[in-house]
XYZ file of C-alpha atoms in Angstrom:
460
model
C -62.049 54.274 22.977
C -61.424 52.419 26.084
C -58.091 51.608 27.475
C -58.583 47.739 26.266
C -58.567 48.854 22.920
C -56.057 51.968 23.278
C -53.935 49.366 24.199
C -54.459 46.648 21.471
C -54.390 49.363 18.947
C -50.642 50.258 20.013
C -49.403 46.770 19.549
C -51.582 46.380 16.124
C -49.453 50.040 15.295
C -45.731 48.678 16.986
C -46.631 45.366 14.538
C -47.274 47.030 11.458
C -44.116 49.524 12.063
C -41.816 46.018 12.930
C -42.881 44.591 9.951
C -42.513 47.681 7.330
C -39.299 48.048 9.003
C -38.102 44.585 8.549
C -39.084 44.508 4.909
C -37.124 47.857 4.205
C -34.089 46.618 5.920
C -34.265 43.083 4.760
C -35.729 43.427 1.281
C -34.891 41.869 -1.238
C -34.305 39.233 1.012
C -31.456 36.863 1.619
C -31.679 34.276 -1.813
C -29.895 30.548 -0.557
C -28.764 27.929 -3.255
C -32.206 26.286 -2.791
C -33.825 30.295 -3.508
C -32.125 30.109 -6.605
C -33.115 26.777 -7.668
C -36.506 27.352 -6.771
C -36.813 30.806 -8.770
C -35.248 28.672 -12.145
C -38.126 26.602 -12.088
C -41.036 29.500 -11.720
C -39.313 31.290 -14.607
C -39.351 27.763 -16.673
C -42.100 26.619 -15.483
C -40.765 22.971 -15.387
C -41.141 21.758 -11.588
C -39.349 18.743 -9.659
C -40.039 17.779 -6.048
C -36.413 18.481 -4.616
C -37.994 21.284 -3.359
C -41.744 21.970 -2.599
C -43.491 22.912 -5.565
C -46.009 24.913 -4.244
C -43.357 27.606 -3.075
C -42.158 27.729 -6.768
C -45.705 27.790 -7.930
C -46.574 30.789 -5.662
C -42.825 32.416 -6.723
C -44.252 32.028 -10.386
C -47.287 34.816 -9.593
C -44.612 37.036 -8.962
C -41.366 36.219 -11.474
C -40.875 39.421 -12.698
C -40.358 41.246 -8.956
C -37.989 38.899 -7.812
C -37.478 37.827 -4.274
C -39.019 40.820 -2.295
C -42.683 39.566 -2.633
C -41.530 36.491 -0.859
C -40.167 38.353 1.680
C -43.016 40.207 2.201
C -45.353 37.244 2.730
C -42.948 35.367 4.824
C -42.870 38.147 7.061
C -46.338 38.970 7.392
C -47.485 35.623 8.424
C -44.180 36.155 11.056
C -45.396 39.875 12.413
C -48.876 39.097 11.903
C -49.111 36.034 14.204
C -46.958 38.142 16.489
C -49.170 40.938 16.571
C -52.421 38.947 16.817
C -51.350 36.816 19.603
C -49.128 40.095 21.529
C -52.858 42.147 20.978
C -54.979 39.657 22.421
C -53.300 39.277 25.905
C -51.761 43.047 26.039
C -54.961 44.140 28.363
C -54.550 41.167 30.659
C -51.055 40.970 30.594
C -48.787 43.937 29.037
C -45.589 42.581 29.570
C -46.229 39.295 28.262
C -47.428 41.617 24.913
C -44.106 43.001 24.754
C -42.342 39.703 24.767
C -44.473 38.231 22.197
C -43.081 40.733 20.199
C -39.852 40.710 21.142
C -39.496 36.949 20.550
C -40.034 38.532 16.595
C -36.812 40.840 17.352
C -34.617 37.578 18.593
C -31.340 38.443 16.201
C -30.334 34.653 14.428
C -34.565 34.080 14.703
C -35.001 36.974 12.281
C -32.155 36.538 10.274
C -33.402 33.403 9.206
C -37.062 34.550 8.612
C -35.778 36.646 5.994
C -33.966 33.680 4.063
C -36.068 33.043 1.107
C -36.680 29.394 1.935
C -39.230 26.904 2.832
C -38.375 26.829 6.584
C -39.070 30.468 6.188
C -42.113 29.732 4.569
C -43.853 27.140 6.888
C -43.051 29.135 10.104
C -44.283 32.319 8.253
C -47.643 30.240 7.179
C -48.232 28.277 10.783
C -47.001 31.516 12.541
C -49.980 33.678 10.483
C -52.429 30.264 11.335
C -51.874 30.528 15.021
C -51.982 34.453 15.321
C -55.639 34.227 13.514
C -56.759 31.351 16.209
C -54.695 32.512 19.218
C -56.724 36.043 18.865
C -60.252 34.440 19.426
C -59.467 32.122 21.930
C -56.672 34.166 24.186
C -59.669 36.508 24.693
C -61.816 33.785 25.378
C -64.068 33.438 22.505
C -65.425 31.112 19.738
C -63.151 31.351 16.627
C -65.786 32.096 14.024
C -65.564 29.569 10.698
C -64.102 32.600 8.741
C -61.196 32.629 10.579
C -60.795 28.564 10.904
C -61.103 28.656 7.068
C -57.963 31.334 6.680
C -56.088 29.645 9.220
C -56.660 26.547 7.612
C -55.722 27.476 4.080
C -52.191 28.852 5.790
C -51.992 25.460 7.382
C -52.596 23.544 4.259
C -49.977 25.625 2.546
C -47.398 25.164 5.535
C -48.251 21.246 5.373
C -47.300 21.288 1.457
C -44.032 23.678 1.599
C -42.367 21.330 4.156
C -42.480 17.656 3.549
C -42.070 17.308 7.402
C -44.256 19.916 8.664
C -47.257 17.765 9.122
C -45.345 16.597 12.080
C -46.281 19.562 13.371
C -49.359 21.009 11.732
C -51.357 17.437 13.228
C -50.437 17.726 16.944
C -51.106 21.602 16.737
C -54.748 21.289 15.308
C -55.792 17.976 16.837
C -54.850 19.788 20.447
C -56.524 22.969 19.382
C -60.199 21.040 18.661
C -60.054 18.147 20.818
C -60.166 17.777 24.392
C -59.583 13.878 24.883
C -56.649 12.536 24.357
C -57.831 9.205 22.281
C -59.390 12.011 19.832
C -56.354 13.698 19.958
C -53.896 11.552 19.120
C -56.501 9.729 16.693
C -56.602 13.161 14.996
C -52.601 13.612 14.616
C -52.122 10.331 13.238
C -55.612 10.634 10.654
C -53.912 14.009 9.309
C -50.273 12.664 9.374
C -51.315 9.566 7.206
C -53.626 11.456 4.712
C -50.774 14.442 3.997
C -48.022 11.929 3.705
C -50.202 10.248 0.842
C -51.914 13.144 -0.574
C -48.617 15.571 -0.836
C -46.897 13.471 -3.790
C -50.403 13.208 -5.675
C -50.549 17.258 -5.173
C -47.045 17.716 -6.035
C -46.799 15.546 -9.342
C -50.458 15.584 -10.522
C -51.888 18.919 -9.509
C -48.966 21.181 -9.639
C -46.947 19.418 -12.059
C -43.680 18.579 -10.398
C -41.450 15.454 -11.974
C -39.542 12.799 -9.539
C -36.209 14.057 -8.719
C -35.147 11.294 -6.469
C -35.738 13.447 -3.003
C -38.186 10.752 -1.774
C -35.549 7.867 -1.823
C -32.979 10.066 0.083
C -34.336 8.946 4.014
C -33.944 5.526 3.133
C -30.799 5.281 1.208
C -28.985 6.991 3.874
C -30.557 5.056 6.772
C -29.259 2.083 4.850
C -25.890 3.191 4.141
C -25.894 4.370 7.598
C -26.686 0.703 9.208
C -24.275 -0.875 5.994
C -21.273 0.914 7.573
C -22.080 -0.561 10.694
C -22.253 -4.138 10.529
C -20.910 -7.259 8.460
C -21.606 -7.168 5.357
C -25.878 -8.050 4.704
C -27.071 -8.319 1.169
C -30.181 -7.608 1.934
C -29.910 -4.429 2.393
C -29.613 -3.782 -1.237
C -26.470 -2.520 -1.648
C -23.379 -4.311 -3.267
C -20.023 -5.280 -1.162
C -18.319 -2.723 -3.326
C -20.790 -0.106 -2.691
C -20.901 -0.592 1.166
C -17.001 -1.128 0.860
C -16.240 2.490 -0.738
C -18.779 3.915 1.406
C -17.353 2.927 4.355
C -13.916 3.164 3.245
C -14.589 7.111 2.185
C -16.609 7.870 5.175
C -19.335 8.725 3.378
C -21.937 8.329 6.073
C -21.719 11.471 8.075
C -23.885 12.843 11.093
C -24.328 15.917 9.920
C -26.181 15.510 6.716
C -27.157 12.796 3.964
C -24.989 14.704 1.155
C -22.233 12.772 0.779
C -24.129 10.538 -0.580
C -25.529 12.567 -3.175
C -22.586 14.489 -4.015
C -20.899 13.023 -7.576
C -17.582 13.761 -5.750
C -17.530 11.480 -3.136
C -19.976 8.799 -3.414
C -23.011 9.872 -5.458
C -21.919 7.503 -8.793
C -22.085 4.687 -6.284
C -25.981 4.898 -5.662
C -26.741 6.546 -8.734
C -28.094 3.439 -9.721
C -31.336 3.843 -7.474
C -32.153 7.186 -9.081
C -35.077 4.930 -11.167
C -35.986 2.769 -8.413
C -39.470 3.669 -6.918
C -39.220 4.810 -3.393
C -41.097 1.537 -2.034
C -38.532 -0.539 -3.613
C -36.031 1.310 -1.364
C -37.875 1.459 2.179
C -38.981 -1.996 1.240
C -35.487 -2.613 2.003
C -34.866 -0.235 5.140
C -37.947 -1.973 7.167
C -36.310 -5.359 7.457
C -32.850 -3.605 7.591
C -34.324 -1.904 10.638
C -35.278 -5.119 11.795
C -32.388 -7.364 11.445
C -30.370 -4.650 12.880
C -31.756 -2.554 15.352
C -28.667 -1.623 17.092
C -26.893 -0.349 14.207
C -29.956 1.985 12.961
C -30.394 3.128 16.388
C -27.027 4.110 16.126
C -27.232 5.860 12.960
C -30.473 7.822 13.927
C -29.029 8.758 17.564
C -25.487 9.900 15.907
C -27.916 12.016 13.095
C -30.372 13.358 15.707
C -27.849 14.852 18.268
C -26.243 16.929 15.354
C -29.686 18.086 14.727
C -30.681 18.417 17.781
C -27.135 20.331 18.244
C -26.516 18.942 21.488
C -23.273 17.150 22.371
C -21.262 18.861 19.296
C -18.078 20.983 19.096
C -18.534 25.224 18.721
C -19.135 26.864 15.738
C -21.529 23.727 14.742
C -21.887 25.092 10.977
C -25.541 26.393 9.308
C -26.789 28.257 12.772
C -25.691 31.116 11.446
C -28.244 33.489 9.735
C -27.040 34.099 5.803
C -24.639 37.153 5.931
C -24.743 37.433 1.890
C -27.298 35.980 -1.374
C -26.231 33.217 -3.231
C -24.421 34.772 -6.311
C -26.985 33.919 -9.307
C -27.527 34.807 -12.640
C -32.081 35.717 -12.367
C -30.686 39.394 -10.550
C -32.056 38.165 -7.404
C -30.302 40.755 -5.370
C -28.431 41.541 -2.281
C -30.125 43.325 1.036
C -28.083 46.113 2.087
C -25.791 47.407 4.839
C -27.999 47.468 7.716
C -28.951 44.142 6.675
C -25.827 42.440 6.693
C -25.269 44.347 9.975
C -27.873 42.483 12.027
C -26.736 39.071 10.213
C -23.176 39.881 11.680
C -24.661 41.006 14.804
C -26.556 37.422 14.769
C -23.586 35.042 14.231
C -22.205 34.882 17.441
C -25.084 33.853 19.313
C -25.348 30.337 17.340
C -23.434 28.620 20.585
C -25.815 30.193 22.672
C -28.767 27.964 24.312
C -31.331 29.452 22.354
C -30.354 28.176 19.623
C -29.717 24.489 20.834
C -32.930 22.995 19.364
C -32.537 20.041 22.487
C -32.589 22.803 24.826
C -36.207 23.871 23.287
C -37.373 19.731 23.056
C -36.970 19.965 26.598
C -39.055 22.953 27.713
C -42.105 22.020 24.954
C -41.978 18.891 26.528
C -42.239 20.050 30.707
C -44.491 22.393 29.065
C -46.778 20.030 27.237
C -46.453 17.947 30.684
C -47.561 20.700 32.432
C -50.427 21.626 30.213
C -51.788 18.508 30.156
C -52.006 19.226 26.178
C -54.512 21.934 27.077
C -55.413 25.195 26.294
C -53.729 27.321 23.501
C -50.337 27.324 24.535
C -50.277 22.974 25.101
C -51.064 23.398 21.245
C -48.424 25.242 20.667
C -45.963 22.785 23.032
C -47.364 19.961 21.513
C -46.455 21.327 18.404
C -42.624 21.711 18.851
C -42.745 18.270 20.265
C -44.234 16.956 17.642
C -41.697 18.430 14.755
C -38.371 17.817 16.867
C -39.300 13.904 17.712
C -40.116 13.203 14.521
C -36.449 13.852 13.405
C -35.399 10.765 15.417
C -36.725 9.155 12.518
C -36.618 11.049 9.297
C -34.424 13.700 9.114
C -31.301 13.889 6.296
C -29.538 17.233 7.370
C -28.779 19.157 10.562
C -29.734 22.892 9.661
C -31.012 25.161 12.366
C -33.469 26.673 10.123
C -35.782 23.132 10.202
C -35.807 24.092 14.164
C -37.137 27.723 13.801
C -40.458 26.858 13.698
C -40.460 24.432 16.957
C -38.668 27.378 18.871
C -40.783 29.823 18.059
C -44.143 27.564 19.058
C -42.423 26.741 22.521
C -41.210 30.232 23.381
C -44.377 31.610 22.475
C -46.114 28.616 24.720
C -43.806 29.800 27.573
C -45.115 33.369 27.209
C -48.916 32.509 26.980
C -49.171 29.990 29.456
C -45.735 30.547 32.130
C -45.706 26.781 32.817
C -42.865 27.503 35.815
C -46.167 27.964 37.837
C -47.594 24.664 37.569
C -46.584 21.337 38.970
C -43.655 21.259 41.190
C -42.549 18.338 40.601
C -43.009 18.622 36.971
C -41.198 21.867 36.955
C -38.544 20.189 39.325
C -38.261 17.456 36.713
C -38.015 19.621 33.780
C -35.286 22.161 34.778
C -33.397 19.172 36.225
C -33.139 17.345 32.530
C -32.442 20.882 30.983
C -30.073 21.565 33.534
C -27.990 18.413 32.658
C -27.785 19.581 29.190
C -26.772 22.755 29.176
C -23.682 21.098 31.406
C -23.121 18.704 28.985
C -23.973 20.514 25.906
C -21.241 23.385 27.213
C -18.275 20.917 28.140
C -19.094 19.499 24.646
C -18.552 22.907 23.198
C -15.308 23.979 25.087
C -13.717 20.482 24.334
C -14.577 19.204 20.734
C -12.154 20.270 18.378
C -13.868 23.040 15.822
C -15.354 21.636 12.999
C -14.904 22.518 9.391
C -16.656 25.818 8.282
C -18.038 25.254 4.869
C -20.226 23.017 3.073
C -16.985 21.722 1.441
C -15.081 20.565 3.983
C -18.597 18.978 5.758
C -18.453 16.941 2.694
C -14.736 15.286 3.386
């Protein structure tokens, strides 16, 4: 055996151990109130499109095991893509391996990989995807159509388990197979527009999933958002005693859409466009946009940089990994001690800078600048660009767990391609702009009052 492979072998061997290990400490996993919804329906087998109905579809194969099998999947697309990428540059570049790896080991990172959720899903998917092409081309080869076929079925599945992932799936392949940037960008927008129409055919025709109102959510709080804002407009659909309550209960909040769902506070007053099909609604926001660009600007800006978690107060809620399953009545059960150690151990770093999704916009995009868009790791920056912009414009809710997969593509880009080396004045550029926000981003933290900590008080 030569040392190459002696040394590939090791981190195939420290992959496989991290990833036993994580399912034994983890297992069953960590269920969430969208877990639990998500199991009802692949006992019932009735489907709605709140939430993807391909993850419910695959939970259905495996209803009578509970959540582990989800786990298990979710984290080995995780260690695989670790291990495939750490492998194929250990002989060139050792150290590098062991950060690829270590990047795996990143406390809140993990604890949210072993939520059983979408976002868990998709970055376990994309993750497995770019581990299978990242070993063929990191070593300098062709990827053989075997492996473009596997990676593309994990892709497919990513694309369908998030309804934004395709934000990021079409900048990652189009940079992966083309070299121009016309075909590039030609092939992001070709794969954007086709998934965007094809997922609700897929989701209501082919796996069987009714209308539950999720697609109308963007647009009715956009609207309410820009309603709030400005004199009353008719045209924007909604009546002066709708836009009057709504404004008058604060309904409209940064953080998320929900008030505006919630039956409490001022889901009875837009209940009425539960039945109105979806291009009804944005048929309204485009001219809305239109007529008052200021005032959606506003709304999108004041959503985004709660998202984004930049100029908020400490403690922003939902960074923190799940310390505990959603109490349920399918026996989906509870992970154990060590478990709930590490998700402790995890909590306190949410106010960190690695977990500011703004600080992580900023490096993909020096990187990507950097790059040029080339090579495996501008993929990977283009990528985490591609996700995190596209919340400027649809995005209802400021979890960190949408962000995990964006991270994890730029830190990983960092690793592969070390960017700092490039151009200066790029480099210059870049740490100036991410300079000026971790100032900002920590006076915003030591000054803001501390905002609510449960979903509750969010709501008020």
């Amino acid at each position: 055996m030569t040392r190459t492979h002696s040394h590939r072998l090791r981190i195939i061997v420290a992959a496989l151990i991290l990833f036993g290990l994580s399912v034994t400490v983890f297992a069953p996993g960590f269920v969430q109130y969208d877990s639990v919804g998500q199991y009802a329906q692949a006992l019932t087998g009735q489907y709605d499109d709140w939430h993807p109905p391909i993850m419910a579809r695959l939970w259905s194969l495996f209803t009578g095991q509970g959540a582990a099998p989800m786990l298990v999947l979710q984290l080995g697309g995780w260690w695989l893509g670790l291990g495939l990428l750490a492998a194929a540059i250990v002989d060139r570049r050792p150290r590098a391996a062991l950060m690829v790896l270590a990047v795996g080991l990143v406390p809140p990172w993990l604890g949210w990989q072993v939520a059983i959720l979408k976002d868990a899903q998709m970055t376990g998917a994309t993750l497995g995807a770019v581990g299978i092409i990242g070993w063929w081309r990191l070593r300098g080869q062709v990827v053989p159509r075997g492996a473009w076929v596997a990676a593309g079925l994990l892709l497919a599945y990513a694309a369908l388990v998030r309804a934004n992932a395709i934000f990021a799936i079409a900048p990652l392949v189009a940079l992966l197979v083309a070299e121009r940037w016309s075909r590039r960008i030609a092939i992001t927008v070709a794969l954007t527009l086709v998934t965007l129409a094809a997922a609700p055919v897929i989701n209501h025709r082919l796996l069987g999933a009714s209308d539950s109102g999720v697609a109308r959510t963007q647009a009715l709080y956009d609207l309410a958002g820009i309603a709030v804002r400005v004199p009353y407009d008719p045209r924007l659909g909604l009546s002066p005693a709708e836009v009057a309550e709504i404004r008058g209960r604060h309904c409209v909040k940064p953080f998320f859409w929900d008030p505006l769902g919630e039956p409490a506070r001022c889901g009875t007053r837009l209940q009425r466009f539960e039945k109105t099909p979806p291009g009804q609604v944005y048929a309204k926001l485009a001219p809305a946009i239109l007529h008052h660009l200021l005032a959606y600007a506003e709304q999108r800006l004041a959503h985004v940089n709660s998202t984004w978690r930049f100029w908020v107060p400490a403690r922003w809620i939902n960074a923190a990994p799940p310390q505990g399953s959603e109490p349920n009545d399918y026996h989906l059960g509870q992970p154990g001690r060590t478990a709930l150690a590490w998700q402790k151990m995890a909590a306190p770093w949410v106010d960190t800078p690695i977990m500011w999704p703004i600080v992580w916009l900023v490096l993909a995009a020096g990187g990507l600048a950097v790059a040029r868009g080339n090579g495996f790791a501008g993929a990977l920056f283009g990528s985490a660009l591609g996700l995190e912009t596209s919340f400027l414009v649809i995005s209802v809710a400021s979890d960190f767990r949408y962000h995990l997969w964006p991270i994890m593509a730029c830190a990983l880009g960092l690793i592969v391609a070390k960017p700092w080396h490039g151009d200066r004045w790029i480099v210059r550029a870049t740490g100036a702009v991410l300079l000026v926000v971790l100032i900002l981003g920590g006076v915003a933290r030591a000054t803001l009052p501390v905002p609510p900590q449960s979903y509750d008080a969010m709501l008020l």
